[in-house]
Amino acid sequence: MTYKSVNPYTNEIFQEYDFATPDAIEQPLQKTTQLAAEMLTQSYQAREEILTKISHLFSQERQPMAEIMTREMGKLLTESLGEVDLCIQILDYFALHGHEFMDDVTLKSNFGKSYYTKQALGPILMCEPWNFPLYQVIRVFAPNFVVGNPMILKHASNVPGSAEMAADIIRRSGAPEGSLINLFLNYEQVDEVIADYRIKAVALTGSARGGRSVAAAAGQNLKKSKMELGGNDAFIILDDVDKKELADVIPGARLYNAGQVCTSSKRFIVTEQNYDYLLELLEQGFKSVKMGDPLNPETTLAPLSSKRAKDKLQKQVDEALVAGAKLVYGNQPVDLDGQFFMPTILTDISKDNPIYDEELFGPVAQVYLVHSEEEAIALANDSTYGLGSVVFSSNPEHADEVARKIEAGMTFINSTWVSLPELPFGGINASGYGRELSALGQLAFINEHLITNHSVH
Ligand code: NAP
């Protein structure tokens, strides 16, 4: 397997890249180490100015950047354009606020004058997924660049063009050489890079499978790590829901990015009171999608990212049906050459059904009927994952009360998932550990260096 750009709408292979040679890996390790030392003496302000330049380049190149993402992994062009805009928001946010998070922290102690200062760790490796080819890179890059951690990027093997584009724009912004170096690494090389003494930490966004492997390599080498993994997010509809608000977010909550979002709502949990209404809303929404060329603004449902992704989802749905799930809508072949999957609704999923505790990465809604709010919360929490969750209720106090009982990294009330630079993003359990974005994300890879002076009080 090499790095390949395959358009999932046409199935055309349009770019191919070989794996990095040993030399091509050694040089970046040297370069990032040298830069890490130089960055220690630079001001945060200088780096914030560079982030602003990168943001301007993203604005200028918005269209070609969006097009490469759409061609490589199939998402709708409108969604790709929105992704570039989100990158701009993140770059601007850390350009403005990054330095604020780096202030020393004073500590109260009878021992003496004490504080900790926040030091960069040094070169880090980031392994990123294909579902948001630019956003995933920028949400790690922007805060770590402010901190002063140079980065090596190992992107998903189906989005090499997006990886090259991100690295190229960062280079053209005037960022010091080595700020972000893209390498086409295979898994063995990823392990070698993690083991190298010059790499100080590793961030991975991806599946629980990928996370386990990379976290194990990090653990083996005692490197700090941060894992942003998959989810099986619950969408709880409380009896006091505002039906109009609910109608506004369905089917988008499941179909955005063709359902390939870690925080897509995957399990809809509802009592008898709104069960039929929800099924109706989902079915109407799913029926009205227009599949086709993702570059065409009239298309509303894109193909999945690859044949492999489609085959995996089909296998999961087939197994779910064999295990007794009921098909309410969908799961028919789509008469188009691309990797399309018909939006599908499943109900009657028992606890022993294989999909009960699996992530379905595509346009498949699982609907669960419960008989009380307590049952809804217990079901939401009955998962090995714990990434996001959604609660719909017209009563803010009630919604808060329920949200606080959910075991997940994030709960969105009366809205589908969002990702904003000022809000921490991440999960618990098999959804990973650590946070990205916000001050929490920026401080993931720092050395909290304690300095205490016994002679000064
Ligand atoms: P993936 O297969 O785990 O891959 C993620 C990245 O890790 C890719 O660059 C991949 O490279 C690399 N990788 C995977 N296994 C590896 C190993 N054993 N050694 C070294 N590198 C390895 O995930 P994906 O299919 O690209 O992405 C979809 C998943 O990401 C979903 O589960 C989704 O929920 C999750 N996700 C989570 C978040 C979050 O913030 N929590 C955000 C977006 C997506 P290759 O491409 O070469 O395999």
Short mmCIF file of C-alpha atoms and ligand atoms in Angstrom, two decimals:
data_model
loop_
_atom_site.label_atom_id
_atom_site.label_comp_id
_atom_site.label_asym_id
_atom_site.label_seq_id
_atom_site.Cartn_x
_atom_site.Cartn_y
_atom_site.Cartn_z
CA MET A 1 0.00 0.00 0.00
CA THR A 2 1.25 3.49 -0.86
CA TYR A 3 -0.30 6.95 -0.56
CA LYS A 4 -2.93 7.33 -3.26
CA SER A 5 -5.49 9.96 -4.20
CA VAL A 6 -8.54 8.11 -5.52
CA ASN A 7 -11.64 10.12 -6.32
CA PRO A 8 -14.50 8.19 -4.66
CA TYR A 9 -17.03 9.74 -7.05
CA THR A 10 -15.26 8.60 -10.26
CA ASN A 11 -12.95 5.90 -8.80
CA GLU A 12 -10.08 7.52 -10.76
CA ILE A 13 -6.59 7.33 -9.20
CA PHE A 14 -5.10 10.76 -9.81
CA GLN A 15 -1.94 10.90 -7.66
CA GLU A 16 0.34 8.35 -6.06
CA TYR A 17 3.26 8.84 -3.70
CA ASP A 18 5.94 6.42 -2.46
CA PHE A 19 6.71 5.94 1.21
CA ALA A 20 9.43 8.15 2.67
CA THR A 21 13.01 6.92 2.37
CA PRO A 22 15.15 6.65 5.55
CA ASP A 23 17.00 9.83 4.50
CA ALA A 24 13.75 11.68 4.02
CA ILE A 25 12.91 10.85 7.63
CA GLU A 26 16.28 11.65 9.20
CA GLN A 27 16.42 15.17 7.77
CA PRO A 28 13.06 16.26 9.23
CA LEU A 29 14.05 14.83 12.60
CA GLN A 30 17.18 16.97 12.53
CA LYS A 31 15.38 20.00 11.16
CA THR A 32 12.53 19.94 13.69
CA THR A 33 14.98 19.45 16.57
CA GLN A 34 17.07 22.41 15.46
CA LEU A 35 13.96 24.54 15.03
CA ALA A 36 12.61 23.56 18.46
CA ALA A 37 15.78 25.02 20.01
CA GLU A 38 15.47 28.22 17.95
CA MET A 39 11.80 28.60 18.85
CA LEU A 40 12.68 28.76 22.55
CA THR A 41 14.18 32.20 21.97
CA GLN A 42 11.46 33.54 19.65
CA SER A 43 8.50 35.59 20.83
CA TYR A 44 4.99 34.17 20.73
CA GLN A 45 4.02 37.31 18.86
CA ALA A 46 6.27 36.43 15.91
CA ARG A 47 4.55 33.07 15.59
CA GLU A 48 1.08 34.58 16.00
CA GLU A 49 1.88 36.90 13.07
CA ILE A 50 2.76 33.88 10.95
CA LEU A 51 -0.55 32.22 11.85
CA THR A 52 -2.30 35.33 10.54
CA LYS A 53 -0.36 35.02 7.27
CA ILE A 54 -1.36 31.36 6.98
CA SER A 55 -4.96 32.38 7.59
CA HIS A 56 -4.74 34.90 4.70
CA LEU A 57 -3.30 32.23 2.40
CA PHE A 58 -6.18 29.90 3.33
CA SER A 59 -8.61 32.68 2.38
CA GLN A 60 -6.85 33.27 -0.93
CA GLU A 61 -6.67 29.57 -1.80
CA ARG A 62 -10.09 28.65 -0.39
CA GLN A 63 -11.44 27.22 -3.65
CA PRO A 64 -8.47 25.00 -4.71
CA MET A 65 -8.05 23.77 -1.14
CA ALA A 66 -11.71 22.82 -0.98
CA GLU A 67 -11.54 21.12 -4.37
CA ILE A 68 -8.59 18.91 -3.47
CA MET A 69 -10.41 17.68 -0.35
CA THR A 70 -13.55 16.93 -2.34
CA ARG A 71 -11.61 15.10 -5.04
CA GLU A 72 -9.64 13.01 -2.54
CA MET A 73 -12.32 11.96 -0.07
CA GLY A 74 -15.57 12.89 -1.74
CA LYS A 75 -17.18 15.38 0.64
CA LEU A 76 -19.55 17.99 -0.79
CA LEU A 77 -17.75 21.06 -2.07
CA THR A 78 -19.92 23.25 0.16
CA GLU A 79 -18.71 21.22 3.17
CA SER A 80 -15.09 21.50 2.00
CA LEU A 81 -15.45 25.27 1.70
CA GLY A 82 -16.90 25.34 5.23
CA GLU A 83 -13.92 23.31 6.42
CA VAL A 84 -11.46 25.85 4.98
CA ASP A 85 -13.42 28.59 6.76
CA LEU A 86 -13.20 26.69 10.05
CA CYS A 87 -9.42 26.39 9.59
CA ILE A 88 -9.29 30.17 9.12
CA GLN A 89 -11.28 30.65 12.34
CA ILE A 90 -8.86 28.37 14.24
CA LEU A 91 -5.78 30.10 12.83
CA ASP A 92 -7.20 33.53 13.70
CA TYR A 93 -8.19 32.42 17.19
CA PHE A 94 -4.74 31.12 18.13
CA ALA A 95 -3.11 34.12 16.40
CA LEU A 96 -5.08 36.34 18.77
CA HIS A 97 -5.17 34.31 21.99
CA GLY A 98 -2.32 31.79 21.83
CA HIS A 99 0.10 33.82 23.96
CA GLU A 100 -2.54 34.36 26.68
CA PHE A 101 -2.51 30.65 27.50
CA MET A 102 1.26 30.63 28.02
CA ASP A 103 1.44 32.85 31.10
CA ASP A 104 3.26 31.51 34.16
CA VAL A 105 1.01 30.16 36.91
CA THR A 106 1.68 31.35 40.47
CA LEU A 107 1.33 28.71 43.20
CA LYS A 108 0.59 29.30 46.87
CA SER A 109 3.16 27.47 49.00
CA ASN A 110 4.76 27.97 52.39
CA PHE A 111 8.02 26.59 50.98
CA GLY A 112 8.88 29.73 49.03
CA LYS A 113 8.03 31.76 45.94
CA SER A 114 6.63 29.18 43.54
CA TYR A 115 5.25 29.12 40.05
CA TYR A 116 5.31 26.97 36.97
CA THR A 117 6.29 28.14 33.56
CA LYS A 118 5.03 26.54 30.36
CA GLN A 119 7.79 25.28 28.12
CA ALA A 120 7.53 23.73 24.68
CA LEU A 121 8.22 19.99 24.62
CA GLY A 122 9.91 19.88 21.21
CA PRO A 123 9.16 18.03 17.95
CA ILE A 124 5.91 16.11 17.87
CA LEU A 125 4.39 13.63 15.45
CA MET A 126 0.78 13.94 14.38
CA CYS A 127 -1.18 11.16 12.65
CA GLU A 128 -4.36 12.48 11.10
CA PRO A 129 -7.50 11.01 9.48
CA TRP A 130 -9.06 11.68 6.09
CA ASN A 131 -12.54 12.78 7.15
CA PHE A 132 -11.54 16.44 7.64
CA PRO A 133 -8.25 16.56 5.73
CA LEU A 134 -7.32 20.19 6.51
CA TYR A 135 -9.17 20.92 9.75
CA GLN A 136 -7.55 17.97 11.54
CA VAL A 137 -4.09 19.23 10.63
CA ILE A 138 -4.78 22.85 11.54
CA ARG A 139 -6.37 22.08 14.88
CA VAL A 140 -3.11 20.45 15.99
CA PHE A 141 -0.78 22.77 14.10
CA ALA A 142 -2.04 26.23 15.16
CA PRO A 143 -1.82 25.82 18.97
CA ASN A 144 1.39 23.79 18.89
CA PHE A 145 3.04 26.32 16.61
CA VAL A 146 2.31 29.05 19.15
CA VAL A 147 3.77 26.87 21.91
CA GLY A 148 6.90 26.24 19.86
CA ASN A 149 6.55 22.54 19.08
CA PRO A 150 7.64 21.80 15.47
CA MET A 151 5.60 19.04 13.83
CA ILE A 152 5.94 16.04 11.57
CA LEU A 153 2.69 15.16 9.83
CA LYS A 154 1.68 11.62 8.88
CA HIS A 155 -1.65 12.07 7.15
CA ALA A 156 -4.10 9.35 6.10
CA SER A 157 -2.88 7.46 3.03
CA ASN A 158 -5.92 8.51 0.93
CA VAL A 159 -5.45 12.30 1.30
CA PRO A 160 -1.80 12.93 0.35
CA GLY A 161 -2.71 15.92 -1.83
CA SER A 162 -4.44 17.69 1.06
CA ALA A 163 -1.41 16.96 3.26
CA GLU A 164 0.96 18.43 0.67
CA MET A 165 -1.25 21.48 0.26
CA ALA A 166 -1.34 22.20 4.00
CA ALA A 167 2.44 21.83 4.29
CA ASP A 168 3.02 23.97 1.21
CA ILE A 169 0.84 26.84 2.48
CA ILE A 170 2.56 26.80 5.86
CA ARG A 171 5.95 26.91 4.08
CA ARG A 172 4.83 29.80 1.87
CA SER A 173 3.64 31.81 4.88
CA GLY A 174 7.23 32.35 5.96
CA ALA A 175 6.97 29.91 8.87
CA PRO A 176 10.48 28.72 9.74
CA GLU A 177 11.57 25.62 7.85
CA GLY A 178 10.58 22.57 9.90
CA SER A 179 7.45 24.10 11.44
CA LEU A 180 5.39 21.36 9.79
CA ILE A 181 6.94 18.66 7.61
CA ASN A 182 4.69 16.23 5.77
CA LEU A 183 6.03 12.69 5.43
CA PHE A 184 4.47 9.71 3.68
CA LEU A 185 5.19 7.21 6.44
CA ASN A 186 4.11 3.59 6.62
CA TYR A 187 3.11 2.08 9.99
CA GLU A 188 6.56 0.69 10.71
CA GLN A 189 8.09 4.09 10.05
CA VAL A 190 5.52 5.71 12.36
CA ASP A 191 6.72 3.41 15.14
CA GLU A 192 10.36 4.26 14.33
CA VAL A 193 9.67 7.98 14.43
CA ILE A 194 7.85 7.65 17.77
CA ALA A 195 10.78 5.68 19.17
CA ASP A 196 13.32 8.28 18.02
CA TYR A 197 14.71 10.24 20.98
CA ARG A 198 14.11 13.55 19.19
CA ILE A 199 10.32 13.12 19.06
CA LYS A 200 8.76 14.26 22.32
CA ALA A 201 5.05 13.50 21.87
CA VAL A 202 2.48 12.07 19.51
CA ALA A 203 -1.07 13.11 18.65
CA LEU A 204 -3.40 10.82 16.75
CA THR A 205 -6.90 11.44 15.50
CA GLY A 206 -8.52 8.36 14.03
CA SER A 207 -10.10 5.05 14.87
CA ALA A 208 -9.80 3.20 18.17
CA ARG A 209 -7.81 0.56 16.23
CA GLY A 210 -5.23 3.10 15.01
CA GLY A 211 -5.23 4.81 18.41
CA ARG A 212 -4.45 1.60 20.29
CA SER A 213 -1.47 0.88 18.08
CA VAL A 214 0.04 4.37 18.14
CA ALA A 215 -0.69 4.88 21.86
CA ALA A 216 1.04 1.56 22.55
CA ALA A 217 4.14 2.72 20.66
CA ALA A 218 4.07 6.03 22.57
CA GLY A 219 3.66 4.22 25.88
CA GLN A 220 6.47 1.82 25.09
CA ASN A 221 8.75 4.82 24.55
CA LEU A 222 7.32 6.90 27.42
CA LYS A 223 6.20 9.66 25.08
CA LYS A 224 3.30 11.89 25.96
CA SER A 225 0.30 11.18 23.72
CA LYS A 226 -3.15 12.47 22.92
CA MET A 227 -5.79 10.31 21.26
CA GLU A 228 -8.88 11.69 19.50
CA LEU A 229 -10.77 8.58 18.47
CA GLY A 230 -14.12 7.37 17.19
CA GLY A 231 -17.54 7.60 18.77
CA ASN A 232 -21.00 6.13 18.92
CA ASP A 233 -22.68 9.36 19.92
CA ALA A 234 -26.14 9.37 21.46
CA PHE A 235 -28.81 11.87 20.47
CA ILE A 236 -31.34 11.99 23.32
CA ILE A 237 -34.75 13.45 22.62
CA LEU A 238 -36.47 14.39 25.90
CA ASP A 239 -40.25 14.44 26.06
CA ASP A 240 -40.26 18.24 26.39
CA VAL A 241 -38.40 18.72 23.08
CA ASP A 242 -39.27 21.63 20.82
CA LYS A 243 -40.27 19.71 17.68
CA LYS A 244 -39.44 22.59 15.38
CA GLU A 245 -35.88 22.78 16.75
CA LEU A 246 -35.55 19.05 16.25
CA ALA A 247 -36.79 19.24 12.67
CA ASP A 248 -34.13 21.86 11.93
CA VAL A 249 -31.23 19.47 12.61
CA ILE A 250 -32.52 16.26 11.08
CA PRO A 251 -31.25 14.74 8.82
CA GLY A 252 -28.07 16.87 9.00
CA ALA A 253 -27.12 15.48 12.41
CA ARG A 254 -26.55 12.12 10.74
CA LEU A 255 -25.77 12.98 7.12
CA TYR A 256 -23.24 15.83 7.31
CA ASN A 257 -19.97 14.72 5.67
CA ALA A 258 -21.92 11.65 4.44
CA GLY A 259 -22.17 10.58 8.08
CA GLN A 260 -18.40 10.31 8.44
CA VAL A 261 -17.89 12.54 11.46
CA CYS A 262 -16.56 11.25 14.79
CA THR A 263 -19.29 13.27 16.52
CA SER A 264 -22.12 12.51 14.08
CA SER A 265 -25.20 11.48 16.01
CA LYS A 266 -25.26 7.73 15.56
CA ARG A 267 -27.74 6.48 18.17
CA PHE A 268 -31.08 8.33 18.37
CA ILE A 269 -32.75 7.63 21.73
CA VAL A 270 -36.41 8.54 22.18
CA THR A 271 -39.53 7.55 24.18
CA GLU A 272 -42.91 6.49 22.73
CA GLN A 273 -44.06 10.12 22.82
CA ASN A 274 -41.80 11.19 19.94
CA TYR A 275 -40.76 7.85 18.41
CA ASP A 276 -43.02 7.97 15.35
CA TYR A 277 -42.33 11.66 14.82
CA LEU A 278 -38.59 11.03 14.84
CA LEU A 279 -38.83 8.12 12.41
CA GLU A 280 -40.95 10.26 10.10
CA LEU A 281 -38.46 13.14 10.25
CA LEU A 282 -35.52 10.85 9.55
CA GLU A 283 -37.26 9.06 6.72
CA GLN A 284 -38.43 12.27 5.05
CA GLY A 285 -34.94 13.73 5.35
CA PHE A 286 -33.22 10.59 4.08
CA LYS A 287 -35.64 10.28 1.14
CA SER A 288 -35.04 13.81 0.01
CA VAL A 289 -31.26 13.58 -0.43
CA LYS A 290 -29.78 14.05 -3.86
CA MET A 291 -26.74 11.86 -4.47
CA GLY A 292 -24.31 12.80 -7.23
CA ASP A 293 -21.17 14.75 -8.06
CA PRO A 294 -19.93 16.32 -4.80
CA LEU A 295 -18.57 19.27 -6.81
CA ASN A 296 -22.11 20.06 -7.99
CA PRO A 297 -23.79 22.48 -5.55
CA GLU A 298 -27.12 20.70 -6.04
CA THR A 299 -25.85 17.42 -4.62
CA THR A 300 -26.79 16.95 -0.96
CA LEU A 301 -25.28 13.54 -0.18
CA ALA A 302 -21.71 12.73 -1.12
CA PRO A 303 -20.15 9.32 -1.69
CA LEU A 304 -18.26 7.65 1.15
CA SER A 305 -14.51 8.21 1.17
CA SER A 306 -13.48 4.89 -0.39
CA LYS A 307 -14.63 1.46 -1.51
CA ARG A 308 -13.12 0.07 1.68
CA ALA A 309 -15.25 2.40 3.81
CA LYS A 310 -18.41 1.46 1.88
CA ASP A 311 -17.71 -2.29 2.10
CA LYS A 312 -17.09 -2.04 5.83
CA LEU A 313 -20.35 -0.17 6.46
CA GLN A 314 -22.32 -2.61 4.28
CA LYS A 315 -20.89 -5.54 6.24
CA GLN A 316 -21.89 -3.92 9.55
CA VAL A 317 -25.45 -3.26 8.34
CA ASP A 318 -25.78 -6.81 6.94
CA GLU A 319 -24.61 -8.28 10.23
CA ALA A 320 -26.97 -6.04 12.19
CA LEU A 321 -29.94 -7.24 10.13
CA VAL A 322 -28.94 -10.89 10.51
CA ALA A 323 -28.79 -10.29 14.28
CA GLY A 324 -32.41 -9.06 14.31
CA ALA A 325 -32.29 -5.31 13.67
CA LYS A 326 -35.29 -4.01 11.71
CA LEU A 327 -34.78 -2.05 8.49
CA VAL A 328 -37.10 0.96 8.42
CA TYR A 329 -35.62 2.65 5.37
CA GLY A 330 -32.71 2.41 2.95
CA ASN A 331 -29.96 -0.17 2.46
CA GLN A 332 -30.64 -0.45 -1.28
CA PRO A 333 -27.89 -0.43 -3.93
CA VAL A 334 -27.27 3.02 -5.43
CA ASP A 335 -27.12 3.12 -9.20
CA LEU A 336 -24.03 5.35 -9.45
CA ASP A 337 -20.38 4.43 -10.01
CA GLY A 338 -19.07 6.25 -6.92
CA GLN A 339 -18.93 4.85 -3.40
CA PHE A 340 -22.47 5.88 -2.45
CA PHE A 341 -24.39 4.40 0.46
CA MET A 342 -28.13 4.89 0.66
CA PRO A 343 -29.17 6.56 3.94
CA THR A 344 -30.51 3.84 6.18
CA ILE A 345 -32.62 3.67 9.35
CA LEU A 346 -32.38 0.71 11.72
CA THR A 347 -34.48 0.00 14.83
CA ASP A 348 -34.88 -2.91 17.26
CA ILE A 349 -31.16 -3.20 17.92
CA SER A 350 -30.71 -5.50 20.88
CA LYS A 351 -27.76 -5.40 23.26
CA ASP A 352 -26.27 -8.53 21.67
CA ASN A 353 -26.42 -7.07 18.15
CA PRO A 354 -22.84 -6.51 16.90
CA ILE A 355 -23.54 -2.86 15.98
CA TYR A 356 -24.87 -2.02 19.46
CA ASP A 357 -21.37 -1.04 20.52
CA GLU A 358 -19.74 -0.26 17.16
CA GLU A 359 -19.15 2.97 15.30
CA LEU A 360 -21.03 3.07 11.97
CA PHE A 361 -19.08 5.55 9.87
CA GLY A 362 -21.64 6.57 7.25
CA PRO A 363 -25.29 7.54 6.75
CA VAL A 364 -26.94 4.95 9.00
CA ALA A 365 -29.20 6.06 11.86
CA GLN A 366 -29.85 3.66 14.72
CA VAL A 367 -33.09 4.49 16.54
CA TYR A 368 -33.68 3.18 20.06
CA LEU A 369 -37.06 3.24 21.79
CA VAL A 370 -36.88 3.71 25.57
CA HIS A 371 -39.53 4.07 28.25
CA SER A 372 -38.07 6.71 30.54
CA GLU A 373 -35.46 9.40 30.78
CA GLU A 374 -33.38 7.22 33.13
CA GLU A 375 -33.40 4.46 30.54
CA ALA A 376 -32.34 6.96 27.87
CA ILE A 377 -29.36 8.10 29.95
CA ALA A 378 -28.38 4.54 30.86
CA LEU A 379 -28.48 3.52 27.19
CA ALA A 380 -26.44 6.55 26.12
CA ASN A 381 -23.81 5.57 28.70
CA ASP A 382 -23.82 1.89 27.76
CA SER A 383 -20.99 2.24 25.26
CA THR A 384 -17.27 1.61 25.18
CA TYR A 385 -16.99 5.03 23.52
CA GLY A 386 -17.58 8.44 25.07
CA LEU A 387 -16.98 11.23 22.58
CA GLY A 388 -19.92 13.58 22.00
CA SER A 389 -23.65 13.53 22.69
CA VAL A 390 -26.71 15.61 21.98
CA VAL A 391 -29.69 16.45 24.21
CA PHE A 392 -32.86 18.07 22.89
CA SER A 393 -35.23 19.71 25.39
CA SER A 394 -37.14 22.98 25.53
CA ASN A 395 -36.24 23.36 29.23
CA PRO A 396 -32.63 24.54 29.69
CA GLU A 397 -32.33 23.39 33.34
CA HIS A 398 -33.73 19.99 32.50
CA ALA A 399 -31.35 19.65 29.55
CA ASP A 400 -28.36 20.62 31.73
CA GLU A 401 -29.37 18.11 34.38
CA VAL A 402 -29.46 15.31 31.80
CA ALA A 403 -26.25 16.48 30.08
CA ARG A 404 -24.35 16.28 33.37
CA LYS A 405 -25.30 12.60 33.71
CA ILE A 406 -23.89 11.62 30.32
CA GLU A 407 -20.47 9.97 30.26
CA ALA A 408 -18.86 11.70 27.29
CA GLY A 409 -16.33 14.39 26.52
CA MET A 410 -18.91 16.77 25.03
CA THR A 411 -22.67 17.37 25.12
CA PHE A 412 -24.40 19.72 22.71
CA ILE A 413 -27.83 20.95 23.81
CA ASN A 414 -30.44 21.74 21.17
CA SER A 415 -27.85 21.63 18.41
CA THR A 416 -25.86 19.06 16.54
CA TRP A 417 -22.14 18.77 17.18
CA VAL A 418 -19.98 21.84 16.71
CA SER A 419 -16.26 22.41 16.66
CA LEU A 420 -15.10 25.91 17.51
CA PRO A 421 -11.59 27.07 18.35
CA GLU A 422 -12.55 28.24 21.84
CA LEU A 423 -14.29 24.98 22.84
CA PRO A 424 -12.31 21.90 23.92
CA PHE A 425 -12.83 18.84 21.72
CA GLY A 426 -12.25 15.25 22.81
CA GLY A 427 -13.58 12.19 24.54
CA ILE A 428 -13.16 9.50 27.17
CA ASN A 429 -12.86 5.70 27.19
CA ALA A 430 -12.41 4.20 23.69
CA SER A 431 -12.93 7.69 22.24
CA GLY A 432 -9.49 8.58 23.52
CA TYR A 433 -7.94 11.03 25.95
CA GLY A 434 -6.74 14.62 25.96
CA ARG A 435 -8.37 17.58 24.29
CA GLU A 436 -7.78 19.61 21.15
CA LEU A 437 -8.59 23.30 20.59
CA SER A 438 -9.09 25.94 23.32
CA ALA A 439 -6.51 26.53 26.05
CA LEU A 440 -6.78 22.86 27.09
CA GLY A 441 -5.75 21.74 23.61
CA GLN A 442 -2.91 24.21 23.40
CA LEU A 443 -1.47 23.05 26.71
CA ALA A 444 -1.53 19.33 25.84
CA PHE A 445 2.14 19.21 24.87
CA ILE A 446 3.98 21.49 27.26
CA ASN A 447 6.34 20.99 30.16
CA GLU A 448 4.78 22.52 33.28
CA HIS A 449 8.14 23.43 34.75
CA LEU A 450 8.00 24.16 38.47
CA ILE A 451 10.34 26.83 39.82
CA THR A 452 10.37 27.36 43.57
CA ASN A 453 12.68 29.57 45.59
CA HIS A 454 13.00 28.66 49.27
CA SER A 455 14.71 31.94 50.15
CA VAL A 456 11.92 34.16 48.79
CA HIS A 457 8.41 34.19 50.26
P1 NAP B 1 -7.46 5.41 11.25
O1 NAP B 1 -7.51 4.29 10.30
O2 NAP B 1 -7.22 5.07 12.68
O3 NAP B 1 -6.30 6.38 10.76
C1 NAP B 1 -5.97 7.62 11.37
C2 NAP B 1 -4.52 7.95 11.07
O4 NAP B 1 -3.67 7.04 11.77
C3 NAP B 1 -4.14 7.77 9.60
O5 NAP B 1 -3.13 8.68 9.29
C4 NAP B 1 -3.65 6.34 9.56
O6 NAP B 1 -2.81 6.07 8.48
C5 NAP B 1 -2.89 6.28 10.87
N1 NAP B 1 -2.81 4.92 11.41
C6 NAP B 1 -3.81 4.03 11.57
N2 NAP B 1 -3.34 2.90 12.13
C7 NAP B 1 -2.01 3.09 12.33
C8 NAP B 1 -0.98 2.27 12.87
N3 NAP B 1 -1.24 1.03 13.31
N4 NAP B 1 0.27 2.76 12.91
C9 NAP B 1 0.51 4.00 12.46
N5 NAP B 1 -0.41 4.84 11.93
C10 NAP B 1 -1.67 4.37 11.87
O7 NAP B 1 -8.77 6.29 11.18
P2 NAP B 1 -9.47 6.81 9.86
O8 NAP B 1 -10.25 5.70 9.25
O9 NAP B 1 -8.50 7.54 8.99
O10 NAP B 1 -10.46 7.92 10.43
C11 NAP B 1 -11.76 7.66 10.82
C12 NAP B 1 -11.83 7.52 12.34
O11 NAP B 1 -11.36 8.71 12.94
C13 NAP B 1 -13.25 7.34 12.84
O12 NAP B 1 -13.25 6.36 13.84
C14 NAP B 1 -13.58 8.71 13.43
O13 NAP B 1 -14.59 8.67 14.40
C15 NAP B 1 -12.26 9.12 13.97
N6 NAP B 1 -12.16 10.58 14.17
C16 NAP B 1 -12.06 11.06 15.44
C17 NAP B 1 -12.02 12.43 15.66
C18 NAP B 1 -11.94 13.02 17.04
O14 NAP B 1 -11.63 14.18 17.17
N7 NAP B 1 -12.19 12.27 18.09
C19 NAP B 1 -12.04 13.32 14.57
C20 NAP B 1 -12.11 12.78 13.29
C21 NAP B 1 -12.16 11.40 13.09
P3 NAP B 1 -3.32 5.26 7.15
O15 NAP B 1 -4.30 6.14 6.47
O16 NAP B 1 -2.06 5.09 6.41
O17 NAP B 1 -3.94 3.98 7.64
#
